[in-house]
Coordinates of C-alpha atoms in Angstrom, one line a residue:
M1 CA 92.8 119.9 134.7
N2 CA 90.8 116.8 134.8
A3 CA 87.7 115.9 132.9
I4 CA 85.3 117.2 135.6
T5 CA 87.0 120.6 136.4
T6 CA 86.0 121.3 132.8
V7 CA 82.3 121.4 133.4
E8 CA 82.6 123.1 136.8
L9 CA 81.1 126.5 135.4
K10 CA 78.6 125.4 133.0
P11 CA 75.9 122.7 133.3
T12 CA 76.3 120.0 131.0
N13 CA 74.4 117.1 129.4
M14 CA 77.2 113.9 128.9
M15 CA 77.4 110.3 129.5
I16 CA 79.2 109.4 132.3
P17 CA 80.6 105.9 133.3
L18 CA 78.8 104.6 136.2
S19 CA 82.2 103.5 137.8
S20 CA 82.4 107.4 138.0
I21 CA 79.3 108.0 140.3
V22 CA 79.4 107.8 143.8
P23 CA 76.8 108.7 146.5
L24 CA 76.0 112.1 147.7
S25 CA 78.1 112.9 150.9
F26 CA 75.0 113.0 153.0
G27 CA 73.1 110.5 151.4
N28 CA 69.6 109.9 149.5
C29 CA 66.9 111.6 151.5
R30 CA 64.6 108.6 150.3
T31 CA 65.3 105.7 152.6
N32 CA 62.0 103.4 151.6
R33 CA 61.4 102.5 147.9
N34 CA 58.2 100.9 146.6
S35 CA 59.3 97.7 144.9
E36 CA 56.6 97.2 142.3
S37 CA 57.4 100.8 141.0
Y38 CA 61.0 100.1 141.2
Q39 CA 60.6 96.9 139.1
E40 CA 58.4 98.9 136.5
L41 CA 62.1 101.2 136.4
L42 CA 64.1 98.2 135.5
N43 CA 61.9 96.7 132.9
S44 CA 61.8 100.2 131.3
I45 CA 65.3 100.9 131.4
K46 CA 65.9 97.4 130.1
T47 CA 63.7 98.0 127.1
R48 CA 64.2 101.6 125.8
G49 CA 67.5 102.3 128.4
V50 CA 67.6 105.7 130.5
I51 CA 65.4 108.3 129.1
Q52 CA 65.9 110.9 131.7
P53 CA 69.5 112.1 132.8
I54 CA 70.2 111.7 136.6
L55 CA 71.8 114.9 138.0
V56 CA 75.1 114.8 139.6
R57 CA 77.7 117.5 140.5
P58 CA 81.3 117.1 140.4
F59 CA 83.3 115.8 143.2
D60 CA 87.0 115.4 143.0
D61 CA 87.7 113.0 140.2
K62 CA 84.4 111.7 140.4
F63 CA 80.4 112.8 140.2
E64 CA 78.2 112.7 143.0
I65 CA 74.6 111.8 142.4
I66 CA 71.9 114.3 143.5
A67 CA 68.7 112.8 142.0
G68 CA 68.2 109.7 139.9
Y69 CA 69.0 106.9 142.6
G70 CA 66.6 104.7 141.3
R71 CA 67.8 105.2 137.7
F72 CA 71.5 104.6 138.7
E73 CA 70.3 101.5 140.9
A74 CA 68.9 99.9 138.2
S75 CA 71.6 100.7 135.3
T76 CA 74.0 99.4 137.7
E77 CA 71.7 96.1 138.2
L78 CA 71.6 95.6 134.7
G79 CA 75.0 95.9 134.0
L80 CA 75.0 99.1 132.0
E81 CA 78.3 101.0 131.6
T82 CA 77.2 104.5 131.1
I83 CA 74.1 106.6 132.2
P84 CA 73.2 110.0 130.7
A85 CA 73.8 113.0 133.1
F86 CA 72.8 116.7 134.0
V87 CA 76.3 117.6 135.5
K88 CA 75.6 120.9 137.7
V89 CA 77.7 122.6 140.3
L90 CA 76.1 122.7 143.3
T91 CA 76.1 123.6 147.2
D92 CA 75.2 121.2 149.9
A93 CA 72.3 123.0 150.6
E94 CA 71.2 123.5 146.5
A95 CA 72.1 119.6 146.2
L96 CA 69.6 118.7 149.1
E97 CA 66.8 120.8 147.4
H98 CA 67.2 119.3 144.2
Q99 CA 67.2 115.8 145.7
L100 CA 64.2 116.4 147.8
E101 CA 62.4 118.3 144.9
E102 CA 62.9 115.3 142.5
N103 CA 61.7 112.8 144.9
L104 CA 58.6 114.7 145.4
T105 CA 57.6 115.1 142.0
R106 CA 58.5 111.8 140.9
S107 CA 56.5 109.5 143.1
D108 CA 54.9 109.9 146.7
L109 CA 58.2 110.5 149.3
D110 CA 57.6 108.5 152.5
I111 CA 56.3 111.0 155.1
I112 CA 58.9 110.6 157.6
D113 CA 61.7 110.8 154.9
E114 CA 60.3 114.1 153.7
C115 CA 60.3 115.3 157.3
K116 CA 64.0 114.4 157.8
A117 CA 65.0 116.1 154.2
V118 CA 63.4 119.2 155.5
Q119 CA 65.0 118.9 159.0
Q120 CA 68.4 118.6 157.0
L121 CA 67.3 121.9 155.1
S122 CA 67.2 123.5 158.5
A123 CA 70.5 122.9 159.2
F124 CA 71.6 124.2 156.2
Y125 CA 69.4 127.6 156.5
N126 CA 70.5 127.9 160.4
G127 CA 66.8 127.0 161.2
D128 CA 65.1 129.9 158.8
R129 CA 61.9 127.9 158.2
K130 CA 60.7 130.7 156.2
A131 CA 63.6 130.5 153.5
I132 CA 63.0 126.7 153.6
A133 CA 59.1 127.3 152.6
D134 CA 60.3 129.8 149.8
R135 CA 62.6 127.9 148.3
L136 CA 60.5 124.7 148.1
V137 CA 57.3 126.7 147.4
W138 CA 55.7 125.5 150.3
P139 CA 53.5 127.1 152.7
L140 CA 55.1 127.8 156.0
R141 CA 52.7 125.7 157.9
K142 CA 53.6 122.7 155.9
V143 CA 57.5 123.2 157.0
N144 CA 56.4 123.6 160.4
E145 CA 54.3 120.4 160.5
R146 CA 57.4 118.2 159.0
I147 CA 59.7 119.7 161.7
E148 CA 57.0 119.0 164.5
I149 CA 56.6 115.6 163.8
L150 CA 60.5 114.6 163.9
R151 CA 59.9 115.7 167.8
C152 CA 58.2 112.1 168.0
T153 CA 60.0 109.1 169.5
S154 CA 61.5 106.5 166.6
Q155 CA 58.8 104.3 167.5
V156 CA 55.8 106.7 166.9
L157 CA 57.7 107.8 163.6
E158 CA 57.8 104.2 162.4
A159 CA 53.9 103.8 163.4
V160 CA 53.4 106.6 160.8
R161 CA 55.8 105.0 158.3
T162 CA 53.8 101.7 158.4
G163 CA 50.3 103.3 158.6
A164 CA 49.4 102.2 161.8
I165 CA 48.7 105.7 163.1
T166 CA 48.3 108.8 161.1
V167 CA 50.2 111.9 161.0
G168 CA 47.5 113.8 162.8
H169 CA 48.2 111.5 165.5
A170 CA 51.8 112.1 165.6
L171 CA 51.6 115.8 165.8
L172 CA 49.2 115.5 168.7
L173 CA 51.8 113.2 170.4
A174 CA 55.0 115.2 169.3
P175 CA 54.8 117.7 172.3
F176 CA 54.8 114.9 175.4
S177 CA 57.6 113.3 177.1
E178 CA 58.8 110.3 175.2
K179 CA 57.6 108.3 178.0
L180 CA 53.8 109.4 177.4
Q181 CA 54.3 109.1 173.7
Q182 CA 55.0 105.4 174.5
G183 CA 52.5 104.6 176.7
T184 CA 49.8 106.6 174.3
L185 CA 50.8 105.1 171.3
A186 CA 50.5 101.5 172.4
K187 CA 47.0 102.6 173.6
V188 CA 46.1 104.5 170.1
I189 CA 47.0 101.1 168.1
S190 CA 45.5 98.8 170.3
E191 CA 41.9 100.9 171.1
K192 CA 42.0 102.4 167.4
W193 CA 41.7 105.8 168.6
T194 CA 40.8 108.6 166.3
V195 CA 42.7 111.8 165.8
A196 CA 39.5 113.4 167.3
Y197 CA 39.8 111.2 170.6
L198 CA 43.1 111.6 171.1
R199 CA 42.9 115.4 170.8
E200 CA 40.2 115.3 173.5
R201 CA 42.4 112.8 175.7
A202 CA 45.3 115.1 175.2
S203 CA 43.5 117.9 176.3
K204 CA 43.0 116.0 179.5
G205 CA 46.5 115.3 180.2
Q206 CA 48.6 117.2 182.6
Q207 CA 52.0 118.6 183.3
L208 CA 53.7 118.8 186.7
L209 CA 54.4 122.3 187.5
A210 CA 57.8 121.6 189.3
L211 CA 59.2 120.9 185.6
A212 CA 58.0 124.3 184.5
K213 CA 60.5 126.7 183.4
F214 CA 58.1 129.6 183.5
D215 CA 57.3 131.5 186.9
T216 CA 54.6 129.5 188.4
N217 CA 53.4 132.0 191.2
E218 CA 50.4 133.1 189.0
C219 CA 49.5 129.1 188.8
N220 CA 49.1 128.7 192.8
T221 CA 45.2 130.3 192.6
C222 CA 44.7 128.6 189.5
P223 CA 41.8 126.5 189.1
H224 CA 43.6 124.0 187.0
N225 CA 46.4 123.5 189.3
S226 CA 45.6 120.0 191.2
A227 CA 47.4 121.1 194.2
A228 CA 44.4 124.1 194.6
Q229 CA 41.9 120.8 195.0
S230 CA 44.1 118.4 196.8
G231 CA 44.6 120.6 199.8
L232 CA 40.8 120.8 200.2
F233 CA 41.0 116.8 200.9
G234 CA 44.9 117.1 203.1
L235 CA 46.6 115.4 200.4
E236 CA 49.3 118.1 200.9
D237 CA 52.0 115.4 199.5
H238 CA 50.1 115.9 196.2
K239 CA 52.4 117.1 193.5
A240 CA 51.0 120.2 191.8
A241 CA 50.2 119.6 188.0
C242 CA 48.6 121.9 185.4
S243 CA 45.8 120.4 183.6
K244 CA 45.1 123.0 181.0
L245 CA 48.1 122.1 178.8
S246 CA 47.0 125.0 176.1
C247 CA 48.0 127.4 178.9
F248 CA 51.0 125.5 180.1
K249 CA 52.1 125.4 176.5
E250 CA 51.6 128.9 175.8
K251 CA 53.5 130.0 179.1
T252 CA 56.5 127.7 178.2
N253 CA 56.7 129.0 174.6
E254 CA 56.8 132.7 176.0
W255 CA 59.8 131.4 178.2
L256 CA 61.6 130.0 175.2
E257 CA 61.5 133.2 173.2
V258 CA 62.8 135.0 176.4
R259 CA 65.6 132.2 176.9
K260 CA 66.4 132.0 173.0
D261 CA 67.1 136.3 173.0
E262 CA 69.4 135.6 175.9
L263 CA 71.6 133.2 174.3
A264 CA 71.6 134.6 170.9
D265 CA 73.8 137.3 172.2
Q266 CA 76.2 134.9 173.4
Y267 CA 76.0 132.3 170.5
G268 CA 74.1 133.8 167.6
T269 CA 71.9 131.1 166.4
V270 CA 69.4 129.5 168.7
L271 CA 67.5 126.3 167.3
L272 CA 65.6 123.9 168.9
V273 CA 66.4 120.4 169.0
Q274 CA 64.0 119.1 166.7
Q275 CA 65.3 121.1 164.1
V276 CA 68.4 119.5 163.8
A277 CA 69.0 115.9 163.4
Q278 CA 71.6 114.3 166.0
E279 CA 73.5 112.9 163.3
D280 CA 73.7 116.3 161.6
R281 CA 75.2 118.2 164.5
H282 CA 78.4 117.7 166.4
T283 CA 79.6 119.2 169.6
V284 CA 82.9 121.5 168.6
D285 CA 85.7 122.2 171.1
A286 CA 89.7 123.1 170.8
P287 CA 90.3 119.2 171.5
T288 CA 88.4 118.0 168.6
V289 CA 89.4 120.3 165.6
G290 CA 92.3 122.1 167.3
E291 CA 93.0 125.5 169.4
E292 CA 93.6 127.7 166.5
Q293 CA 90.5 126.2 164.4
F294 CA 88.5 126.4 167.6
N295 CA 89.3 130.2 168.8
S296 CA 89.7 131.8 165.5
G297 CA 87.1 130.0 163.2
C298 CA 84.5 128.0 165.0
M299 CA 84.1 130.8 167.8
T300 CA 83.0 133.6 165.3
C301 CA 81.2 130.7 162.7
E302 CA 77.5 131.1 162.3
K303 CA 76.9 127.1 161.9
R304 CA 78.4 127.1 165.6
V305 CA 74.7 127.1 167.2
V306 CA 73.3 126.4 170.8
L307 CA 70.4 124.0 170.6
I308 CA 67.6 124.2 173.2
D309 CA 64.8 121.3 174.3
D310 CA 61.7 122.3 173.9
R311 CA 59.6 119.3 174.7
L312 CA 57.7 119.0 177.7
G313 CA 59.1 116.9 180.6
R314 CA 62.5 116.9 182.5
S315 CA 64.6 117.7 179.4
L316 CA 62.8 120.9 178.8
G317 CA 65.3 123.7 178.6
T318 CA 68.1 121.9 178.5
T319 CA 70.7 123.6 176.1
Y320 CA 73.6 122.1 173.9
I321 CA 76.1 124.6 173.3
N322 CA 79.2 124.5 170.6
Q323 CA 77.2 122.7 168.0
C324 CA 78.3 122.7 164.9
I325 CA 75.6 122.0 162.2
D326 CA 78.0 122.1 159.1
N327 CA 79.0 118.1 158.8
I328 CA 81.6 118.6 156.1
C329 CA 83.2 121.5 157.4
Y330 CA 83.4 119.8 160.8
T331 CA 84.5 116.3 159.1
Q332 CA 87.1 118.5 157.1
C333 CA 88.5 120.4 160.3
V334 CA 88.7 117.1 162.5
K335 CA 90.7 115.3 159.4
A336 CA 93.3 118.5 159.4
L337 CA 94.3 118.3 162.9
S338 CA 94.5 114.6 162.6
Q339 CA 97.1 114.9 159.9
P340 CA 100.8 114.4 160.1
E341 CA 103.2 117.0 159.8
I342 CA 104.5 117.6 156.1
E343 CA 108.5 117.9 155.8
E344 CA 108.7 121.0 153.3
V345 CA 111.9 121.2 151.3
E346 CA 113.6 124.7 149.9
E347 CA 114.5 124.1 146.5
E348 CA 116.8 125.8 144.7
S349 CA 116.1 126.1 141.0
A350 CA 118.7 125.1 138.6
D351 CA 119.2 128.5 137.1
S352 CA 120.2 130.0 140.4
I353 CA 122.7 127.1 141.2
A354 CA 124.3 127.9 137.7
L355 CA 124.3 131.5 138.4
D356 CA 126.2 130.9 141.6
I357 CA 128.8 128.8 140.4
D358 CA 129.4 131.2 137.2
A359 CA 130.0 134.4 139.5
S360 CA 132.2 132.6 142.2
N361 CA 135.8 131.2 141.9
T362 CA 134.8 128.1 143.7
P363 CA 136.8 124.6 142.9
A364 CA 135.3 122.6 140.2
D365 CA 134.3 119.9 142.7
A366 CA 132.2 122.1 144.4
T367 CA 129.2 121.6 141.9
S368 CA 128.8 118.1 143.9
A369 CA 128.7 120.0 147.2
K370 CA 125.2 118.6 149.0
P371 CA 122.3 120.6 149.4
S372 CA 121.5 122.5 152.2
T373 CA 119.5 120.6 155.0
P374 CA 116.0 120.5 154.0
K375 CA 113.5 122.4 156.6
K376 CA 110.6 121.1 158.2
A377 CA 107.6 123.2 158.5
K378 CA 103.9 122.5 159.6
P379 CA 101.4 122.9 157.0
K380 CA 99.0 125.8 157.7
K381 CA 95.8 124.6 158.6
T382 CA 92.6 126.6 157.2
V383 CA 90.7 128.2 159.6
N384 CA 87.4 127.6 158.4
C385 CA 84.4 129.8 159.4
S386 CA 80.9 130.9 158.0
V387 CA 80.5 134.3 159.2
S388 CA 77.1 135.8 160.0
S389 CA 75.7 137.3 156.9
K390 CA 75.1 140.7 159.4
V391 CA 78.6 140.9 159.9
V392 CA 79.5 140.1 156.1
E393 CA 77.1 143.2 155.3
T394 CA 78.2 145.4 157.7
N395 CA 81.8 144.6 156.7
K396 CA 80.6 145.4 153.0
R397 CA 79.4 148.7 153.9
V398 CA 82.5 149.9 155.2
L399 CA 84.8 148.7 152.1
R400 CA 82.5 150.3 149.9
N401 CA 83.1 153.7 151.0
V402 CA 87.0 152.9 151.2
S403 CA 86.7 151.9 147.8
A404 CA 85.0 155.3 146.8
S405 CA 87.2 157.0 148.8
L406 CA 90.1 155.8 146.6
L407 CA 88.7 156.1 143.6
M408 CA 86.4 159.2 143.1
P409 CA 89.9 161.3 143.1
E410 CA 90.4 159.6 139.6
P411 CA 88.8 160.9 136.7
H412 CA 89.4 158.0 135.0
F413 CA 87.2 156.0 137.2
Q414 CA 84.5 159.0 136.8
S415 CA 84.6 158.4 133.0
A416 CA 84.2 154.4 133.5
M417 CA 81.3 154.8 135.8
T418 CA 79.6 157.0 133.0
Y419 CA 80.4 154.5 130.5
A420 CA 79.1 151.8 132.4
A421 CA 75.9 153.7 133.4
L422 CA 75.3 154.3 129.8
R423 CA 75.7 150.9 128.9
R424 CA 73.5 149.9 131.4
L425 CA 70.6 152.0 129.3
A426 CA 71.8 150.3 126.1
S427 CA 69.9 147.3 124.8
G428 CA 72.0 145.0 121.9
Y429 CA 75.0 147.5 121.9
K430 CA 78.3 146.1 120.4
P431 CA 81.2 147.5 121.8
L432 CA 83.8 149.4 119.4
I433 CA 86.7 147.0 120.6
T434 CA 87.0 143.8 121.5
E435 CA 88.2 144.5 125.0
L436 CA 85.3 145.6 125.9
S437 CA 82.6 143.4 127.8
P438 CA 80.0 142.4 125.2
T439 CA 77.3 141.9 128.1
D440 CA 75.6 144.3 129.6
H441 CA 76.0 143.6 133.1
F442 CA 77.1 146.7 135.0
S443 CA 80.0 145.2 137.1
Q444 CA 81.7 143.7 134.3
V445 CA 81.3 146.6 132.1
L446 CA 82.7 148.9 134.3
K447 CA 85.7 146.5 135.1
S448 CA 86.6 146.4 131.8
A449 CA 86.0 150.2 130.9
M450 CA 88.5 150.7 134.2
A451 CA 91.0 148.6 131.9
L452 CA 90.9 151.1 129.1
D453 CA 93.0 153.8 128.3
E454 CA 91.2 157.4 128.5
T455 CA 91.0 158.4 124.6
T456 CA 89.6 155.2 123.9
L457 CA 86.9 155.2 126.7
M458 CA 85.8 158.4 125.6
A459 CA 85.4 157.3 122.3
E460 CA 83.2 154.3 123.6
I461 CA 81.2 156.8 125.8
A462 CA 80.2 158.9 122.5
N463 CA 79.5 155.7 120.6
V464 CA 77.0 154.4 123.3
T465 CA 75.4 157.9 123.6
L466 CA 74.4 157.4 119.8
H467 CA 73.0 154.4 120.5
L468 CA 71.1 155.0 123.1
S469 CA 68.6 157.0 120.8
S470 CA 66.4 154.0 120.2
K471 CA 66.6 151.0 122.6
Q472 CA 66.8 150.6 126.5
S473 CA 67.5 148.2 128.9
D474 CA 67.8 147.6 132.7
D475 CA 69.6 145.1 135.0
S476 CA 69.6 144.2 138.3
L477 CA 73.2 145.3 139.9
N478 CA 74.7 145.3 143.6
F479 CA 77.0 148.3 144.0
T480 CA 78.0 147.3 147.0
D481 CA 80.0 144.2 145.6
M482 CA 81.0 146.0 142.4
M483 CA 82.9 148.8 144.4
I484 CA 84.5 146.1 146.6
S485 CA 85.5 144.2 143.5
L486 CA 87.2 147.2 142.3
L487 CA 89.6 147.5 145.3
S488 CA 91.9 145.2 143.6
D489 CA 92.6 148.0 140.7
C490 CA 93.7 150.2 143.7
Q491 CA 97.2 150.6 145.3
N492 CA 97.4 149.5 148.5
P493 CA 93.9 148.9 149.2
T494 CA 94.2 146.5 152.1
D495 CA 95.8 149.3 154.2
A496 CA 93.3 151.4 153.0
A497 CA 90.7 149.2 154.1
I498 CA 92.2 148.6 157.8
A499 CA 92.8 152.0 158.3
K500 CA 89.0 152.9 157.9
W501 CA 88.0 149.9 159.9
M502 CA 86.7 151.0 163.5
P503 CA 84.6 149.4 166.2
T504 CA 81.4 151.2 166.3
K505 CA 78.3 150.4 167.8
E506 CA 76.7 149.0 164.9
I507 CA 79.5 146.9 163.9
L508 CA 80.0 145.2 167.3
S509 CA 76.5 144.5 167.6
Q510 CA 76.4 142.2 164.6
Y511 CA 78.6 140.1 166.5
T512 CA 78.1 137.6 169.1
I513 CA 79.7 137.8 172.5
D514 CA 82.3 135.2 171.6
G515 CA 82.7 136.9 168.7
I516 CA 83.5 140.5 170.0
N517 CA 86.0 138.2 172.3
V518 CA 87.9 137.1 169.2
L519 CA 88.0 140.6 167.8
C520 CA 89.5 141.9 171.3
V521 CA 91.9 139.3 171.8
E522 CA 93.8 139.3 168.2
S523 CA 93.4 143.5 168.4
G524 CA 95.5 143.4 171.8
F525 CA 92.4 145.1 173.4
V526 CA 92.0 142.1 175.8
A527 CA 95.8 142.7 177.1
A528 CA 95.3 146.7 177.3
F529 CA 91.9 146.3 179.5
D530 CA 93.5 143.5 181.6
N531 CA 96.7 145.6 182.0
E532 CA 95.0 147.5 184.9
K533 CA 93.5 144.6 186.5
E534 CA 93.9 141.1 185.3
G535 CA 90.7 139.2 184.5
E536 CA 88.5 142.1 184.7
F537 CA 87.6 141.4 181.0
A538 CA 86.6 138.0 181.3
K539 CA 84.1 139.2 184.0
L540 CA 82.9 141.8 181.8
T541 CA 81.8 139.2 178.8
T542 CA 79.4 137.6 181.7
K543 CA 77.4 141.1 181.9
G544 CA 75.8 141.0 178.9
K545 CA 76.3 142.2 175.0
P546 CA 75.2 145.9 175.5
Q547 CA 77.1 146.5 178.5
L548 CA 80.4 145.0 177.1
I549 CA 80.0 147.2 174.0
D550 CA 79.6 150.2 175.9
T551 CA 82.8 149.8 177.8
I552 CA 84.8 148.3 175.1
L553 CA 84.1 151.8 173.1
K554 CA 84.3 153.8 176.3
F555 CA 87.6 152.3 177.0
G556 CA 90.8 154.4 175.4
F557 CA 92.4 151.7 173.3
D558 CA 93.9 152.3 170.0
W559 CA 92.4 150.4 167.3
S560 CA 94.5 151.9 164.5
G561 CA 96.6 149.0 162.4
F562 CA 94.0 146.5 162.9
A563 CA 90.7 144.9 161.2
P564 CA 88.9 141.4 161.4
K565 CA 90.1 138.8 159.4
E566 CA 86.8 138.3 157.9
F567 CA 86.5 142.2 156.8
I568 CA 89.9 141.8 154.8
A569 CA 88.7 138.8 153.4
L570 CA 85.7 140.5 151.5
I571 CA 89.0 142.2 149.5
K572 CA 89.4 140.0 146.5

């Protein structure tokens, strides 16, 4: 075990060599630094050293720096060998959150860097802006504005960064096409337009109705339709345009919501283009990550999303399917596919060879015989998949019932449950024997109680009951996860779980159409369904999720002996 793995489970303060620190895999959310502030930091570290530890996380045999880039760079520049660090195991989302919070609290983070950091969080949280707001303790409006600004062109964003225009200008320019943004930006700067004046001008802008995605029949008689007036003057070749942008945007947003719902059945998560940076998404397909990975992993992964363009203009409504927004997983999958085959050799142990010689009448020189021909085998590639939380929770409910059905007939389980329930109420209780968990956490107490013999357990029940006369406590617990964790103590839990799983309307509804397709292929349902007429199942998947599910449930297919891999994976 290397030095890093020893701190993986417990946050630790320690001095770390600068040579053991590497940048975070997805970089620092701050791209600009105030030179004056940095010089003050240099002088401070030169005089007093690094007072505030940097934040790092274990990474292979090194550490990735999450927060404290300024202190790290200054220490490197000054030639220091070590730096105080707080080592903590963090997920990518947690690391980015810590980094953003660090920069926000220490000094003003560049507004565009802040927006891009929020955009990165949007990818981690699958576009759930409310979750981002809750995590950062921000108003939802602030999160929405930060993401909205990134609809601007790079030139507009740079103008905000340099102070040539304000955030208010950018928010007004954001919904428009790239061409219109560019032309207006030049005028805003050269003519020094105020936000109020830009708002007034923007309200008088027009959008070609030919580019509208919503039904424009109602627009034919609308007074804000330029074609209604042009016809009076014989301008028949005039292109109809809407001059009431607020109405155009409202109808566009209504169309987008309907379109997102349609795409959600097929792909699960639907995000707007500006919610995920170009560098944080990749088109994923079988040639890129391999047939097995794509069909058994990516097709059911909640990180495979569809993006829809909501920018007004010709790109409005454009969809980008099969977009992976998990940079790290994508990179691992691509790398795994490109790895060469590994030659594996089956080796016999020295003991087994000696045993074979002793037990046979082979000549003495037989011991020099050459070993058997090595066997070549392809390394099994891990199928990465971030399963939808809805699917996970549905599977957990089924497994909880499996656990209960296997354990309830056991008197010992009932005694252990009684003891755990009593221990939950007992504050400061010390068990009679050391084998029992000293913690009051329900799940751990139940697990340790299950390992005791009945006599010892009954003595503990009597003792904790006596203890309850004076103190009480409460603890949050998750019965579902607790019951699933106990499956490992049962006989043949996997077989029992598979026997319990059956496709229902509730279960299938949690999957996307592609996810249902994977279930049907792996279970053999597609082969059985197409046995009557080849290609019928493929046609069925185009008719919408409700009809697909209804047909599957009505078809006489024997699902026994099958359960989804993500269902089985929950059994620890």
